Coordinates of C-alpha atoms and ligand atoms in Angstrom, one line a residue:
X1 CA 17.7 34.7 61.9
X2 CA 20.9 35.4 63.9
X3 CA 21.2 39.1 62.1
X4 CA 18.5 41.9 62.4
X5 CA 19.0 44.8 60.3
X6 CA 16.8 47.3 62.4
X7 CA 17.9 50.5 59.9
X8 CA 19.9 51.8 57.3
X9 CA 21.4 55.4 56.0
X10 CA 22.5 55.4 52.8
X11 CA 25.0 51.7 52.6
X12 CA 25.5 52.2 56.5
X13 CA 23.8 49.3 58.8
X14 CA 22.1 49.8 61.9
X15 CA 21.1 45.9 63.1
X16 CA 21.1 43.6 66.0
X17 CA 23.3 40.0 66.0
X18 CA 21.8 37.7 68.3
X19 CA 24.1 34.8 69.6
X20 CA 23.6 32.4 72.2
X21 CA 25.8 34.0 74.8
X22 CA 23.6 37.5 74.4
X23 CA 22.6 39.8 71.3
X24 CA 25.0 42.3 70.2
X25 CA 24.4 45.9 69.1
X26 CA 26.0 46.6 65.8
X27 CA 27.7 48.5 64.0
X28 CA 30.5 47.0 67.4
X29 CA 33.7 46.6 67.5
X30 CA 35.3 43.3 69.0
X31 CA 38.0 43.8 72.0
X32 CA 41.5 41.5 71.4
X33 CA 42.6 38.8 73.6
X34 CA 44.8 36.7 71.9
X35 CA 46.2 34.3 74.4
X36 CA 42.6 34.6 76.0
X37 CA 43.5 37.6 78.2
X38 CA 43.9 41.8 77.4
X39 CA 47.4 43.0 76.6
X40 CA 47.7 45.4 79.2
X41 CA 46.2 43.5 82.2
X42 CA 42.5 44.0 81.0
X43 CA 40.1 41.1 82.9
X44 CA 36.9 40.0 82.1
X45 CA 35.6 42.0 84.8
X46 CA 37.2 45.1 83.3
X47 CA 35.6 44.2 79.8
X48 CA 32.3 44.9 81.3
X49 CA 33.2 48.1 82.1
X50 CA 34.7 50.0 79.1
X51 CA 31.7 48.3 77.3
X52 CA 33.0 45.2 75.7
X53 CA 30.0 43.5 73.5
X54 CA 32.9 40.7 72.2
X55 CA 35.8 39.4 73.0
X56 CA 37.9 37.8 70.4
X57 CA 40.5 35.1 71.0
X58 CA 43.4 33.6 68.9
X59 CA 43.2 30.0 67.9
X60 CA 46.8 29.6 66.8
X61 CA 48.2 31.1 70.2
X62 CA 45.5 29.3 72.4
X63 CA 46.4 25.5 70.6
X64 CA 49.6 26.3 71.3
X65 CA 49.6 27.5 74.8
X66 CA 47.8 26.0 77.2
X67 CA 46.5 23.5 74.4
X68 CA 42.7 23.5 73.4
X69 CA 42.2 20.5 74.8
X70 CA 42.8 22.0 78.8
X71 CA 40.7 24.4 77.4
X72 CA 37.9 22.0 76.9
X73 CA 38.9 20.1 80.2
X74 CA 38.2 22.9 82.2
X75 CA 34.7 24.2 80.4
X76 CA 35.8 25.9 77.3
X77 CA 36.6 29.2 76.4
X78 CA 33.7 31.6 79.0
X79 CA 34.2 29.2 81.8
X80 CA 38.1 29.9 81.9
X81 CA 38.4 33.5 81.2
X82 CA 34.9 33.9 82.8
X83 CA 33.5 36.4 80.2
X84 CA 29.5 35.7 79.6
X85 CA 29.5 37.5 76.4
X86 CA 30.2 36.5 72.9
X87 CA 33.3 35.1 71.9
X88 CA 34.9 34.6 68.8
X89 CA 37.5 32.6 67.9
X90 CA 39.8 33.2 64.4
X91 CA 40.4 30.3 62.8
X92 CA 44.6 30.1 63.1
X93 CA 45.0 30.7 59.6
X94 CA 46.3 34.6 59.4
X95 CA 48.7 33.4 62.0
X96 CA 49.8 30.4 60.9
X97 CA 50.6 32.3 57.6
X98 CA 52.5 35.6 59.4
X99 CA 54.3 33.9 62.5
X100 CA 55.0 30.3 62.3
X101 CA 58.0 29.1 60.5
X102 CA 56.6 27.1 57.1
X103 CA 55.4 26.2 55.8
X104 CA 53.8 23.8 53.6
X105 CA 50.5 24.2 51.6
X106 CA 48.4 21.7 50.4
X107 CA 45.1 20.4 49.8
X108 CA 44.5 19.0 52.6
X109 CA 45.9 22.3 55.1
X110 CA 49.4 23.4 56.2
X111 CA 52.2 22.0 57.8
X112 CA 54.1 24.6 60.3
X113 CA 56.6 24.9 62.8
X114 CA 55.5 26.8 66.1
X115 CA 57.3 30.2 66.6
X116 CA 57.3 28.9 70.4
X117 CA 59.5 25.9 70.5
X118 CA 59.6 24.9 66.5
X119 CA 57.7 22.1 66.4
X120 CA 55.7 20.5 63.7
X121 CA 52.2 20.9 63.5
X122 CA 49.6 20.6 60.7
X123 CA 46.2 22.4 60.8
X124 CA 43.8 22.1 58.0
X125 CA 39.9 22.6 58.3
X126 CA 39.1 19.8 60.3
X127 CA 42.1 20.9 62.6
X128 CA 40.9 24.2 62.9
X129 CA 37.2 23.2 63.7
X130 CA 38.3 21.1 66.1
X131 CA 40.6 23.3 68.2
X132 CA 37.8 26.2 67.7
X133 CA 35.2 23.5 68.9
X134 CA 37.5 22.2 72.1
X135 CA 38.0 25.9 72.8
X136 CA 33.9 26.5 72.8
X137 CA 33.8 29.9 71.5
X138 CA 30.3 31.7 70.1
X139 CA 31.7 32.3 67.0
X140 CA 34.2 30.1 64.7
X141 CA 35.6 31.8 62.1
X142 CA 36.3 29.3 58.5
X143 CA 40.4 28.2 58.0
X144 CA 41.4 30.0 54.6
X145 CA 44.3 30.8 53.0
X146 CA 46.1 33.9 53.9
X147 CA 48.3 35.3 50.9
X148 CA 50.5 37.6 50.9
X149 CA 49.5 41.0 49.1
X150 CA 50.0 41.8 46.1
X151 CA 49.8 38.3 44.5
X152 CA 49.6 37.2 41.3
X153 CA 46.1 36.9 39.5
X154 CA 46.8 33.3 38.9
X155 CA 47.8 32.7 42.4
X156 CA 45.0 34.3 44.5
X157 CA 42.5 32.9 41.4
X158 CA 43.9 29.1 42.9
X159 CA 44.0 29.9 46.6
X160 CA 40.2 31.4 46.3
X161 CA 39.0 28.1 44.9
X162 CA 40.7 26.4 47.8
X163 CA 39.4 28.7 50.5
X164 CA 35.9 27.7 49.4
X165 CA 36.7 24.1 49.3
X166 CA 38.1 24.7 53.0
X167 CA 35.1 26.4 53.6
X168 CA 32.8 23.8 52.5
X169 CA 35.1 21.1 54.8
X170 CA 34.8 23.7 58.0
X171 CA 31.0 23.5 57.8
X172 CA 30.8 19.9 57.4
X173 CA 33.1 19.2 60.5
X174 CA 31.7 21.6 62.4
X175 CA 28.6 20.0 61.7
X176 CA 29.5 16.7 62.7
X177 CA 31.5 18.0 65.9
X178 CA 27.9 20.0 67.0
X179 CA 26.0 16.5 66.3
X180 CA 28.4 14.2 68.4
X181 CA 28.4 16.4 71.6
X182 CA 32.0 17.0 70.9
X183 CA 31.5 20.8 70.5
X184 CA 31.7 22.7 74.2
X185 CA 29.4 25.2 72.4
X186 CA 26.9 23.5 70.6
X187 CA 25.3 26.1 69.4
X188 CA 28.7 27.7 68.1
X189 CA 28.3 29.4 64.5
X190 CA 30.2 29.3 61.8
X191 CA 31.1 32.6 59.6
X192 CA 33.1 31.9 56.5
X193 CA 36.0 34.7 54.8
X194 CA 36.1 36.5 51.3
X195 CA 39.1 36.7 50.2
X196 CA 40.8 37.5 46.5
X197 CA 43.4 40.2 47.1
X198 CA 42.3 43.7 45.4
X199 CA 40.9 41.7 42.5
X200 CA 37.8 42.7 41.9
X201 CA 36.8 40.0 39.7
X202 CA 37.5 37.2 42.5
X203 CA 36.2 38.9 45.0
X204 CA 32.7 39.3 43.8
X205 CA 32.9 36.1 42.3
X206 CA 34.5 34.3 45.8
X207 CA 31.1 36.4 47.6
X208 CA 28.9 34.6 45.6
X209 CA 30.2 31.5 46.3
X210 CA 30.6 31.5 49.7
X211 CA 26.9 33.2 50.0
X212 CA 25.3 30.0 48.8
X213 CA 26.3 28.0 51.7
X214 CA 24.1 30.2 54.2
X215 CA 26.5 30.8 56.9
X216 CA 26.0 32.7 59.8
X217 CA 28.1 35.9 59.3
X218 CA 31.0 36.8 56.2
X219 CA 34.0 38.4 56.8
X220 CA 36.6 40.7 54.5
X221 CA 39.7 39.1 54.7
X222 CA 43.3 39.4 53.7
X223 CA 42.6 43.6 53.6
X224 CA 44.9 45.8 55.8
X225 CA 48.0 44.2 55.2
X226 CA 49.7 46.9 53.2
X227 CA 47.8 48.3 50.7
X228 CA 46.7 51.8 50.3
X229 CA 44.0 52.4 52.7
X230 CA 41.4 53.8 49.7
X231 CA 42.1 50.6 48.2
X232 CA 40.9 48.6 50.7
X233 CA 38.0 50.6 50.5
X234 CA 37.4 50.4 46.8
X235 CA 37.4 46.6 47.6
X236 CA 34.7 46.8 50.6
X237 CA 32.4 48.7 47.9
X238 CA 33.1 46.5 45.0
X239 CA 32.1 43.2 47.9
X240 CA 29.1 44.8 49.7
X241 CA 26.5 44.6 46.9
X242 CA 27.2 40.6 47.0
X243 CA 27.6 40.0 50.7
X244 CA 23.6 38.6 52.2
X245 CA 22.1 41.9 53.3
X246 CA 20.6 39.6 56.4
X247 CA 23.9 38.6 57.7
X248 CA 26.4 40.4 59.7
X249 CA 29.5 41.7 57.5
X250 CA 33.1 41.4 59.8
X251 CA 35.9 43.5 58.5
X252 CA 39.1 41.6 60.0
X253 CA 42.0 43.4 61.6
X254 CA 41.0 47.2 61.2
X255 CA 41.3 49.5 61.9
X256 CA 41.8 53.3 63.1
X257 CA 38.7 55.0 64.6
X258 CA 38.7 57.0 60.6
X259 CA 38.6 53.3 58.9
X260 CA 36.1 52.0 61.1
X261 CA 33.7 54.9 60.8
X262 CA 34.4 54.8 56.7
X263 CA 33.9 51.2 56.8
X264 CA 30.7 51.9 58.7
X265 CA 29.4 54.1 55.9
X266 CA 30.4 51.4 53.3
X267 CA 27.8 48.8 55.0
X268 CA 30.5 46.9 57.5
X269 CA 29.3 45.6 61.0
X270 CA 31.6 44.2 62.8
X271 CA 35.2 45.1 63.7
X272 CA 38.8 43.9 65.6
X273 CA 42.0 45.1 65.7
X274 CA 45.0 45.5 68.4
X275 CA 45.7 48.9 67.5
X276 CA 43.9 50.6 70.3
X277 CA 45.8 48.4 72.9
X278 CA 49.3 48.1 71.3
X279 CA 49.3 52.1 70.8
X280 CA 47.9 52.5 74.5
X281 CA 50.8 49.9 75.4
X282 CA 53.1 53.0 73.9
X283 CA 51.1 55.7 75.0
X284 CA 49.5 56.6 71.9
X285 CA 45.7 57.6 73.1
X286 CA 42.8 58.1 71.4
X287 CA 40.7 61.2 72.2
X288 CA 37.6 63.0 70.7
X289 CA 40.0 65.3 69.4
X290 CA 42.6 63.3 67.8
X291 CA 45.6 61.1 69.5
X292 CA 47.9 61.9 71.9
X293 CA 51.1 61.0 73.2
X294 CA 50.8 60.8 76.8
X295 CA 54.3 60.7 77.6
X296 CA 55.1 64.3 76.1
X297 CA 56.8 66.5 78.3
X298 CA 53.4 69.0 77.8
X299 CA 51.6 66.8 80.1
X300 CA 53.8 66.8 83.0
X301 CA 51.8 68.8 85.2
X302 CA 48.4 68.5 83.9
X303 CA 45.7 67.6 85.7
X304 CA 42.9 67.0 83.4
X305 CA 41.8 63.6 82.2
X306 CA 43.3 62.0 79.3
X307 CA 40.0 63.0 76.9
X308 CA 38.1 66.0 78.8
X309 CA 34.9 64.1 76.8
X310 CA 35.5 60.8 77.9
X311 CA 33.7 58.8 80.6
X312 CA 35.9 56.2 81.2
X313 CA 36.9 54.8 84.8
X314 CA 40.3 56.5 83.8
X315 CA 39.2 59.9 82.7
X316 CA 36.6 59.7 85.8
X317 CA 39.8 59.3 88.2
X318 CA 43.0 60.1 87.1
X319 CA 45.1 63.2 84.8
X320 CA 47.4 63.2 82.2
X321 CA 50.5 64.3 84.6
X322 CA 49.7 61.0 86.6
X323 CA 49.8 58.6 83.8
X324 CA 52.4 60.2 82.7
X325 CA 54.3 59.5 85.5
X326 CA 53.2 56.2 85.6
X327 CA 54.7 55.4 82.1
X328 CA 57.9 57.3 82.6
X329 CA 58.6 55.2 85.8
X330 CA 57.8 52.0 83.9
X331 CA 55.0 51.1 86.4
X332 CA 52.4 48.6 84.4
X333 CA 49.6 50.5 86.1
X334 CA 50.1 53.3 83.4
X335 CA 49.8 50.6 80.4
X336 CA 46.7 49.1 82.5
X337 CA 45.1 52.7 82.3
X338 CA 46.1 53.7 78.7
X339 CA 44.6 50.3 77.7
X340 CA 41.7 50.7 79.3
X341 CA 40.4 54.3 78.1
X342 CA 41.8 53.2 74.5
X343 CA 39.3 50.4 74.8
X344 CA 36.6 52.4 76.8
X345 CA 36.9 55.1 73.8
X346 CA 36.9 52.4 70.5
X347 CA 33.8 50.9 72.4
X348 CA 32.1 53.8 72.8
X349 CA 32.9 54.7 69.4
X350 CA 30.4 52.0 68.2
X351 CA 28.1 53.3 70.6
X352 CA 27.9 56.5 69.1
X353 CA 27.9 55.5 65.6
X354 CA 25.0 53.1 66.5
X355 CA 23.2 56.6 67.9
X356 CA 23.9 58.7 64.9
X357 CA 22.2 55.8 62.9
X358 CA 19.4 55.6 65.1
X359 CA 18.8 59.7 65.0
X360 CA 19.9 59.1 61.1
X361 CA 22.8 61.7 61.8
X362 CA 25.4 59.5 60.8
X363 CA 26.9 60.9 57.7
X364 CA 27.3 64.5 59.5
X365 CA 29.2 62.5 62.5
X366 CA 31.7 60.6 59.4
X367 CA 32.1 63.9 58.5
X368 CA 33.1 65.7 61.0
X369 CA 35.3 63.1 62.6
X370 CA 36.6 60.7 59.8
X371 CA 39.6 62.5 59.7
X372 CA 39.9 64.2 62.9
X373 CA 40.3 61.0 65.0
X374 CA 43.0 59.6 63.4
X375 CA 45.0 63.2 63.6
X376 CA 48.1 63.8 65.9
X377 CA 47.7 66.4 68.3
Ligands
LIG401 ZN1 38.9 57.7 79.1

């Protein structure tokens, strides 16, 4: 069994996910690479120390540039970036739906036009599977359907029977990728993605479906694209008491360090999201006392650490006044910095939410800081 749950407090999950490139401490967040590489200069060397457990990687952008197949020529997806840890890959889909230039849907996948150069490609399942496989991550996340939110009833009723017959197509090539050697990682797992807009109805129902094929993780998908944030929660809650309570639960693309920790207390596990490097990228830092914007004037000539409370390699070494500077004078050491304590703090985030559920403190700690963190100081 890949998932330990080790303890809970109240729907909050304390648990252990181990993968064949090292187990991973959960509840954890997962740090974004999409073209295989930090934006904001961030290395695999510098992932081990702002305490990276995984590092997640775009399909879409990585089959497009360099091509999944170099990727597999030179060793797969660890050997290249040379990060040990977990990887996982998403499966192209929430890309191929928001950036490319379509697009055509039908059973058997989507034909799209890269947003590089414009031209065609098709990726179903099978296409996806095989680009995840040739790029070897730990973790290959299911092709589904990405619609836009709200949709009709009818619509997202459709496109949820189709995402479990995608599903059902991504497990079997997978399979058969993993059986004739052609998988870099043959032990790579598989976790499929609910889906069902704010529908209650197909959600649950969708849960149960996919539940029955025994995957190695499920994901929430298609939440955080524009609706109210306590309606993505509502959803989470109406999901949870259907999703395998021995299999990690992945909340795509959140979220601020107040939805993670809310998430957390709704039974999620597992986390991404390019908000704490794009904001960094703009100055916008997280701190145990809210965010800041580093490149106010207030901060020209101060000389403590971004976050007094943080340990980071940053806050260790340099002040506010000097990455200040550094943005103000456009020099990308200042978005190197930024990205790094954002990550550093979102990390250790995790770290401390997994300590309050071990001391079973957590719900004081969500609620003293649900609110705080996200605030503007
Ligand atoms: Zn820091």
């Amino acid at each position: 069994m890949a998932y330990t749950l080790i303890k809970t407090e109240h729907s909050a999950r304390r648990g252990e996910f181990a993968t064949p490139h090292g187990t991973v401490q959960t509840p954890a967040f997962m740090n974004v690479a999409t073209a295989a590489a930090i934006k904001g200069g961030l290395s695999a060397f510098d992932l081990k120390e702002i305490g990276c457990q995984v590092m997640l990687c775009n399909t879409y952008h990585l089959h497009l540039r360099p091509g999944d197949k170099l990727v597999a020529e030179l060793g797969g997806l660890h050997k290249f970036t040379r990060w040990d840890g977990p990887i996982l890959t998403d499966s192209g889909g929430f890309q191929v739906f928001s950036l490319a230039e379509l697009r055509k849907i039908t059973e058997e996948g989507v034909t799209f036009r890269s947003h590089l150069d414009g031209h065609k490609i098709f990726m179903g399942p099978e296409e996806s599977m095989q680009i995840q496989a040739n790029l070897g991550s730990t973790i290959a996340m299911a092709f589904d359907e990405c619609i836009k939110n709200p949709a009709e009833h009818e619509y997202a009723k459709d496109s949820c029977a189709r995402t479990v017959r995608w599903l059902k197509r991504c497990k079997t090539e997978l399979d058969r990728l993993k059986n004739e050697g052609k998988a870099v990682n043959p032990q790579q797992m598989l976790f499929g993605i609910n889906q069902g807009c704010c529908y209650d109805d197909l959600r649950t129902e969708h849960m149960k479906q996919i539940a029955e094929l025994d995957l190695d993780g499920y994901a929430l998908g298609g939440l955080a694209v524009g609706e109210p944030t306590e309606e993505m929660y509502r959803v989470i809650s109406v999901v949870e008491p259907h999703m395998p309570k021995d299999k990690i639960r992945y909340l795509m693309g959140v979220g601020t360090p107040g939805n993670i920790i809310e998430a957390v207390s709704r039974g999620v596990d597992l986390f991404d999201c390019v908000m704490p490097s794009r904001n960094a990228r703009h100055g916008h830092l997280n701190t145990w006392s809210g965010i800041i914007n580093i490149k106010n004037l207030k901060y020209e000539k101060d000389e403590t650490p971004i976050d007094p409370q943080c340990d980071c390699p940053v806050c260790r070494n340099f002040t506010r006044a000097y990455i200040r500077h550094l943005f103000k004078a456009d020099e990308m050491l200042g978005m190197r910095l930024a990205v790094m304590h954002n990550l550093y703090f979102y990390n250790h985030l995790m770290q401390r939410i997994r300590d309050e559920l071990d001391a079973g403190t957590f719900q004081a700690f969500h609620d003293r800081y649900v609110t705080l963190l996200d605030s503007r100081i």
